[in-house]
């Protein structure tokens, strides 16, 4: 158990070091423009979409499955939301509610084939990848649905005011302190190892500096983007599900050893159905944000987004063999992917080189995961 905890910490440190290296490299290459308030804001908004997709994807991967359809599904649901808003003039709450329900429905459709019909998830979601893209093109008639209402663009283009951002940050810091103290007390009562007081103070201080520093930086532009707030909320919910619920433990059990999970009484089919349903829901949320951010629904929206989500999961420490992964890890992975995309775009790196670089990073991440398993 100690070695596993140590390896998780080492992996987290390596990811954080990777982010620092990427930021320093692009900052030097762009003469500091990379660290401007405007670019950091854009970077975080890019991260929000990939991160939300990755939250859903990581549970699928932990359960030893895969979903290649989320990019097309995100585009389809974002296109549907744009049509409902522009062509049908639906009120925003109805558009959001129906889009989320469709995400659950399509995710459940994939999950039903995987869980109850025993069709490999690679095939099911590859079919979904093609079918959802075709549905999007047919639904939009191959044209871009523009002129989305101001009410809907709020989802992807609005920012918190400076005061609101500081208040939210302060509340987040207080919650972090209280939760840390609670965890420390709980571990002490159970006679488990706890951090030294100096380490706890250092960790709390570092968290405070990062949060307040980031808020002040973003306030120099327009404030904290609303999609980032949504990402943080979904991350907290995802971490709670993964670490504090029976459902989360069942997902890890299924991915670790499906036969043992079945023999222990876990309803494997039901869990997998719910996992794919939640993944569809995350695709719906990401689709709403994407269309609102672009101010339009496009037939090409979401192309290759599934690859970014999978890459974020693998870079974030999730194993494609199942049973291993964390929500906070995939958020860091999504940040690394977005940081590299953003930096290469600022340097006007040709598109083909961007694909080569991202593919190489994904290959190295999978290789590192494979090598770590051999050592275990």
Short mmCIF file of C-alpha atoms in Angstrom, two decimals, residues 22-352:
data_model
loop_
_atom_site.label_atom_id
_atom_site.label_comp_id
_atom_site.label_asym_id
_atom_site.label_seq_id
_atom_site.Cartn_x
_atom_site.Cartn_y
_atom_site.Cartn_z
CA UNK A 22 5.93 23.20 -20.87
CA UNK A 23 5.00 26.64 -19.49
CA UNK A 24 8.62 27.74 -19.16
CA UNK A 25 9.49 26.55 -22.66
CA UNK A 26 6.61 28.33 -24.38
CA UNK A 27 7.03 31.40 -22.21
CA UNK A 28 10.64 31.75 -23.34
CA UNK A 29 9.74 30.92 -26.94
CA UNK A 30 7.04 33.62 -27.02
CA UNK A 31 9.00 36.25 -25.06
CA UNK A 32 6.59 36.03 -22.14
CA UNK A 33 3.38 36.39 -24.16
CA UNK A 34 2.44 32.84 -23.17
CA UNK A 35 2.00 33.93 -19.54
CA UNK A 36 -0.13 36.97 -20.32
CA UNK A 37 -3.48 37.17 -18.53
CA UNK A 38 -5.36 36.92 -21.82
CA UNK A 39 -3.53 33.78 -22.93
CA UNK A 40 -3.82 32.07 -19.55
CA UNK A 41 -7.57 32.76 -19.69
CA UNK A 42 -7.77 31.22 -23.17
CA UNK A 43 -5.66 28.27 -22.03
CA UNK A 44 -7.97 27.53 -19.12
CA UNK A 45 -11.05 27.77 -21.35
CA UNK A 46 -9.43 25.28 -23.72
CA UNK A 47 -8.68 23.00 -20.79
CA UNK A 48 -12.28 23.13 -19.58
CA UNK A 49 -13.74 21.34 -22.61
CA UNK A 50 -11.04 18.65 -22.77
CA UNK A 51 -11.13 18.29 -18.99
CA UNK A 52 -14.90 17.78 -18.84
CA UNK A 53 -14.69 15.13 -21.56
CA UNK A 54 -11.79 13.49 -19.72
CA UNK A 55 -13.75 13.29 -16.45
CA UNK A 56 -16.33 11.12 -18.17
CA UNK A 57 -13.69 9.21 -20.12
CA UNK A 58 -11.56 8.31 -17.09
CA UNK A 59 -14.40 6.34 -15.49
CA UNK A 60 -14.85 4.44 -18.76
CA UNK A 61 -11.13 3.68 -18.92
CA UNK A 62 -10.96 2.67 -15.24
CA UNK A 63 -13.71 0.14 -15.96
CA UNK A 64 -11.40 -1.31 -18.68
CA UNK A 65 -13.47 0.06 -21.58
CA UNK A 66 -12.97 2.83 -24.15
CA UNK A 67 -15.19 5.41 -25.83
CA UNK A 68 -14.20 6.71 -29.27
CA UNK A 69 -17.51 8.48 -29.85
CA UNK A 70 -17.38 11.36 -27.35
CA UNK A 71 -15.97 13.88 -29.83
CA UNK A 72 -18.72 13.22 -32.36
CA UNK A 73 -21.32 13.09 -29.58
CA UNK A 74 -20.11 16.42 -28.19
CA UNK A 75 -20.39 17.94 -31.68
CA UNK A 76 -23.84 16.45 -32.22
CA UNK A 77 -25.24 17.68 -28.90
CA UNK A 78 -23.64 21.08 -29.32
CA UNK A 79 -25.17 21.29 -32.80
CA UNK A 80 -28.55 20.27 -31.42
CA UNK A 81 -28.35 22.97 -28.75
CA UNK A 82 -27.49 25.57 -31.41
CA UNK A 83 -30.45 24.49 -33.57
CA UNK A 84 -32.82 24.54 -30.60
CA UNK A 85 -31.60 28.03 -29.73
CA UNK A 86 -31.44 29.58 -33.23
CA UNK A 87 -33.95 27.73 -35.40
CA UNK A 88 -36.53 26.66 -32.83
CA UNK A 89 -36.10 29.60 -30.37
CA UNK A 90 -36.35 27.36 -27.32
CA UNK A 91 -35.82 28.99 -23.91
CA UNK A 92 -32.32 28.33 -22.58
CA UNK A 93 -33.36 26.10 -19.62
CA UNK A 94 -35.29 23.80 -21.97
CA UNK A 95 -32.36 23.64 -24.41
CA UNK A 96 -29.95 22.73 -21.62
CA UNK A 97 -32.28 20.14 -20.07
CA UNK A 98 -33.04 18.36 -23.37
CA UNK A 99 -29.38 18.41 -24.43
CA UNK A 100 -28.30 16.82 -21.14
CA UNK A 101 -31.06 14.21 -21.40
CA UNK A 102 -29.94 13.35 -24.93
CA UNK A 103 -26.39 12.97 -23.65
CA UNK A 104 -27.59 10.48 -21.05
CA UNK A 105 -29.67 8.67 -23.67
CA UNK A 106 -26.86 8.30 -26.21
CA UNK A 107 -24.40 7.33 -23.49
CA UNK A 108 -26.84 4.71 -22.24
CA UNK A 109 -27.22 3.41 -25.79
CA UNK A 110 -23.47 2.80 -25.99
CA UNK A 111 -23.47 1.30 -22.51
CA UNK A 112 -26.36 -1.07 -23.27
CA UNK A 113 -24.53 -2.58 -26.23
CA UNK A 114 -21.32 -2.95 -24.24
CA UNK A 115 -22.80 -4.19 -20.95
CA UNK A 116 -25.78 -6.31 -22.02
CA UNK A 117 -25.06 -7.25 -25.63
CA UNK A 118 -21.36 -7.93 -24.91
CA UNK A 119 -20.15 -6.05 -27.99
CA UNK A 120 -16.59 -4.74 -27.46
CA UNK A 121 -16.64 -1.07 -26.51
CA UNK A 122 -14.08 -0.28 -29.21
CA UNK A 123 -16.55 -1.44 -31.89
CA UNK A 124 -19.65 0.08 -30.28
CA UNK A 125 -18.10 3.50 -29.85
CA UNK A 126 -16.37 3.40 -33.24
CA UNK A 127 -19.84 2.89 -34.70
CA UNK A 128 -21.05 5.79 -32.54
CA UNK A 129 -18.14 7.91 -33.75
CA UNK A 130 -19.37 7.49 -37.34
CA UNK A 131 -23.11 7.55 -36.62
CA UNK A 132 -23.08 10.64 -34.40
CA UNK A 133 -20.95 12.53 -36.92
CA UNK A 134 -23.38 11.58 -39.68
CA UNK A 135 -26.33 12.66 -37.54
CA UNK A 136 -24.66 16.02 -36.88
CA UNK A 137 -24.06 16.64 -40.58
CA UNK A 138 -27.62 15.64 -41.41
CA UNK A 139 -29.10 17.70 -38.58
CA UNK A 140 -27.25 20.87 -39.59
CA UNK A 141 -27.52 20.21 -43.35
CA UNK A 142 -23.74 20.53 -43.41
CA UNK A 143 -23.91 24.23 -42.53
CA UNK A 144 -22.81 26.26 -39.52
CA UNK A 145 -25.65 27.35 -37.21
CA UNK A 146 -24.63 30.86 -36.21
CA UNK A 147 -26.06 33.82 -34.30
CA UNK A 148 -26.61 31.96 -31.03
CA UNK A 149 -28.53 34.06 -28.48
CA UNK A 150 -26.72 36.12 -25.86
CA UNK A 151 -28.36 34.03 -23.13
CA UNK A 152 -26.70 30.87 -24.41
CA UNK A 153 -23.29 32.41 -25.09
CA UNK A 154 -23.13 33.19 -21.37
CA UNK A 155 -22.32 29.50 -20.80
CA UNK A 156 -19.10 29.64 -22.77
CA UNK A 157 -18.12 33.30 -22.94
CA UNK A 158 -18.97 34.91 -19.59
CA UNK A 159 -16.60 35.72 -16.73
CA UNK A 160 -16.96 36.23 -13.00
CA UNK A 161 -16.51 39.79 -11.80
CA UNK A 162 -13.29 40.62 -9.96
CA UNK A 163 -14.99 40.73 -6.56
CA UNK A 164 -16.93 37.52 -7.19
CA UNK A 165 -13.75 35.77 -8.28
CA UNK A 166 -11.91 36.78 -5.10
CA UNK A 167 -14.86 35.68 -2.94
CA UNK A 168 -15.07 32.32 -4.72
CA UNK A 169 -11.31 31.85 -4.35
CA UNK A 170 -11.40 32.69 -0.66
CA UNK A 171 -14.23 30.24 -0.06
CA UNK A 172 -12.32 27.55 -1.99
CA UNK A 173 -9.22 28.14 0.16
CA UNK A 174 -11.25 27.92 3.39
CA UNK A 175 -12.91 24.69 2.23
CA UNK A 176 -9.47 23.28 1.36
CA UNK A 177 -8.16 24.13 4.84
CA UNK A 178 -11.21 22.66 6.61
CA UNK A 179 -11.18 19.50 4.51
CA UNK A 180 -7.44 19.04 5.08
CA UNK A 181 -7.89 19.42 8.85
CA UNK A 182 -10.79 16.93 8.79
CA UNK A 183 -8.75 14.39 6.82
CA UNK A 184 -5.79 14.85 9.13
CA UNK A 185 -7.94 14.29 12.21
CA UNK A 186 -9.68 11.25 10.68
CA UNK A 187 -6.36 9.61 9.76
CA UNK A 188 -4.98 10.34 13.23
CA UNK A 189 -8.00 8.70 14.87
CA UNK A 190 -7.41 5.62 12.72
CA UNK A 191 -3.69 5.56 13.65
CA UNK A 192 -2.70 6.14 10.01
CA UNK A 193 0.32 8.06 8.82
CA UNK A 194 -0.25 11.81 8.59
CA UNK A 195 1.78 14.68 7.18
CA UNK A 196 3.92 16.66 9.58
CA UNK A 197 2.54 20.02 10.63
CA UNK A 198 5.21 21.83 8.61
CA UNK A 199 4.26 19.88 5.46
CA UNK A 200 0.59 20.69 5.98
CA UNK A 201 1.36 24.38 6.42
CA UNK A 202 3.54 24.33 3.31
CA UNK A 203 0.82 22.59 1.28
CA UNK A 204 -1.87 25.02 2.45
CA UNK A 205 0.37 27.99 1.78
CA UNK A 206 1.24 26.79 -1.71
CA UNK A 207 -2.42 26.20 -2.53
CA UNK A 208 -3.32 29.70 -1.27
CA UNK A 209 -0.58 31.37 -3.32
CA UNK A 210 -1.54 29.48 -6.51
CA UNK A 211 -5.27 30.16 -6.19
CA UNK A 212 -5.01 33.83 -5.28
CA UNK A 213 -2.22 34.43 -7.79
CA UNK A 214 -4.25 32.84 -10.59
CA UNK A 215 -7.37 34.82 -9.66
CA UNK A 216 -5.45 38.11 -9.60
CA UNK A 217 -3.86 37.27 -12.96
CA UNK A 218 -7.23 36.44 -14.54
CA UNK A 219 -8.76 39.59 -13.07
CA UNK A 220 -6.21 41.57 -15.07
CA UNK A 221 -8.03 40.35 -18.20
CA UNK A 222 -11.76 39.78 -17.66
CA UNK A 223 -12.00 37.52 -14.63
CA UNK A 224 -12.46 33.80 -14.12
CA UNK A 225 -14.18 32.18 -17.17
CA UNK A 226 -17.46 30.45 -16.31
CA UNK A 227 -16.41 27.20 -18.10
CA UNK A 228 -13.49 26.96 -15.66
CA UNK A 229 -15.88 27.19 -12.72
CA UNK A 230 -17.99 24.41 -14.27
CA UNK A 231 -14.86 22.29 -14.72
CA UNK A 232 -13.87 22.77 -11.07
CA UNK A 233 -17.36 21.82 -9.86
CA UNK A 234 -17.46 18.70 -12.04
CA UNK A 235 -13.93 17.79 -10.93
CA UNK A 236 -14.92 17.93 -7.27
CA UNK A 237 -18.02 15.82 -7.97
CA UNK A 238 -15.95 13.33 -9.97
CA UNK A 239 -13.33 13.03 -7.23
CA UNK A 240 -16.04 12.47 -4.64
CA UNK A 241 -17.65 9.73 -6.77
CA UNK A 242 -14.30 8.04 -7.40
CA UNK A 243 -12.98 8.09 -3.84
CA UNK A 244 -15.93 8.38 -1.46
CA UNK A 245 -18.74 6.25 -2.92
CA UNK A 246 -19.46 2.55 -3.25
CA UNK A 247 -20.20 3.14 -6.94
CA UNK A 248 -16.68 4.49 -7.44
CA UNK A 249 -15.09 1.53 -5.67
CA UNK A 250 -17.12 -0.81 -7.85
CA UNK A 251 -15.77 0.85 -11.01
CA UNK A 252 -12.19 0.27 -9.84
CA UNK A 253 -13.02 -3.31 -8.88
CA UNK A 254 -14.48 -4.07 -12.31
CA UNK A 255 -11.47 -2.59 -14.07
CA UNK A 256 -9.03 -4.37 -11.80
CA UNK A 257 -10.58 -7.84 -12.03
CA UNK A 258 -14.01 -8.21 -13.57
CA UNK A 259 -14.41 -11.86 -12.58
CA UNK A 260 -13.60 -11.16 -8.93
CA UNK A 261 -15.96 -8.17 -9.00
CA UNK A 262 -18.77 -10.33 -10.38
CA UNK A 263 -18.15 -13.05 -7.80
CA UNK A 264 -18.23 -10.47 -5.00
CA UNK A 265 -21.78 -9.55 -5.97
CA UNK A 266 -21.18 -6.39 -8.03
CA UNK A 267 -23.72 -5.88 -10.82
CA UNK A 268 -21.12 -5.39 -13.54
CA UNK A 269 -23.61 -4.71 -16.34
CA UNK A 270 -25.44 -2.03 -14.37
CA UNK A 271 -22.23 -0.27 -13.36
CA UNK A 272 -20.95 -0.21 -16.93
CA UNK A 273 -24.27 1.13 -18.20
CA UNK A 274 -24.15 3.96 -15.66
CA UNK A 275 -20.51 4.73 -16.50
CA UNK A 276 -21.29 5.16 -20.20
CA UNK A 277 -24.39 7.18 -19.35
CA UNK A 278 -22.31 9.58 -17.25
CA UNK A 279 -19.80 9.80 -20.08
CA UNK A 280 -22.60 10.84 -22.42
CA UNK A 281 -23.70 13.46 -19.89
CA UNK A 282 -20.19 14.93 -19.79
CA UNK A 283 -20.18 15.05 -23.60
CA UNK A 284 -23.45 17.01 -23.44
CA UNK A 285 -22.00 19.54 -20.98
CA UNK A 286 -18.88 19.93 -23.13
CA UNK A 287 -21.06 20.32 -26.25
CA UNK A 288 -23.06 23.13 -24.66
CA UNK A 289 -19.88 24.94 -23.63
CA UNK A 290 -18.28 24.46 -27.05
CA UNK A 291 -21.23 25.84 -29.01
CA UNK A 292 -21.67 28.71 -26.55
CA UNK A 293 -17.97 29.54 -26.73
CA UNK A 294 -17.91 29.48 -30.55
CA UNK A 295 -21.27 31.22 -30.78
CA UNK A 296 -22.32 28.61 -33.35
CA UNK A 297 -22.95 24.94 -33.99
CA UNK A 298 -20.64 23.48 -36.62
CA UNK A 299 -20.79 20.15 -38.49
CA UNK A 300 -17.05 19.78 -37.83
CA UNK A 301 -17.27 20.52 -34.10
CA UNK A 302 -15.60 18.02 -31.80
CA UNK A 303 -13.35 16.39 -34.39
CA UNK A 304 -10.49 14.54 -32.66
CA UNK A 305 -11.76 15.68 -29.24
CA UNK A 306 -12.03 12.04 -28.17
CA UNK A 307 -8.31 11.62 -28.82
CA UNK A 308 -7.49 14.62 -26.62
CA UNK A 309 -9.69 13.18 -23.87
CA UNK A 310 -8.04 9.77 -24.06
CA UNK A 311 -4.59 11.37 -24.17
CA UNK A 312 -5.45 13.46 -21.09
CA UNK A 313 -6.47 10.30 -19.24
CA UNK A 314 -3.32 8.38 -20.17
CA UNK A 315 -1.00 11.31 -19.44
CA UNK A 316 -2.89 11.78 -16.18
CA UNK A 317 -2.04 8.25 -15.06
CA UNK A 318 -5.06 6.19 -16.12
CA UNK A 319 -4.22 2.71 -17.37
CA UNK A 320 -5.88 1.49 -20.56
CA UNK A 321 -5.88 -1.96 -18.96
CA UNK A 322 -8.37 -0.66 -16.38
CA UNK A 323 -8.45 -0.37 -12.62
CA UNK A 324 -6.11 2.63 -12.35
CA UNK A 325 -6.80 6.34 -12.76
CA UNK A 326 -7.81 9.49 -10.93
CA UNK A 327 -9.95 12.50 -11.73
CA UNK A 328 -7.38 15.06 -10.57
CA UNK A 329 -4.80 13.27 -12.72
CA UNK A 330 -6.81 13.59 -15.92
CA UNK A 331 -7.42 17.30 -15.23
CA UNK A 332 -3.67 17.80 -15.05
CA UNK A 333 -3.37 15.72 -18.22
CA UNK A 334 -5.96 17.91 -19.94
CA UNK A 335 -4.03 21.00 -18.85
CA UNK A 336 -0.83 19.57 -20.34
CA UNK A 337 -2.58 18.81 -23.65
CA UNK A 338 -4.16 22.27 -23.78
CA UNK A 339 -0.89 23.95 -22.82
CA UNK A 340 0.95 22.22 -25.65
CA UNK A 341 -1.84 22.99 -28.16
CA UNK A 342 -1.94 26.61 -27.07
CA UNK A 343 1.82 27.06 -27.20
CA UNK A 344 2.21 25.48 -30.62
CA UNK A 345 -0.61 27.65 -31.97
CA UNK A 346 1.09 30.78 -30.63
CA UNK A 347 4.30 29.75 -32.37
CA UNK A 348 2.40 29.06 -35.61
CA UNK A 349 3.62 25.46 -35.67
CA UNK A 350 2.22 23.73 -38.78
CA UNK A 351 -0.81 21.54 -38.11
CA UNK A 352 0.92 18.34 -39.20
#
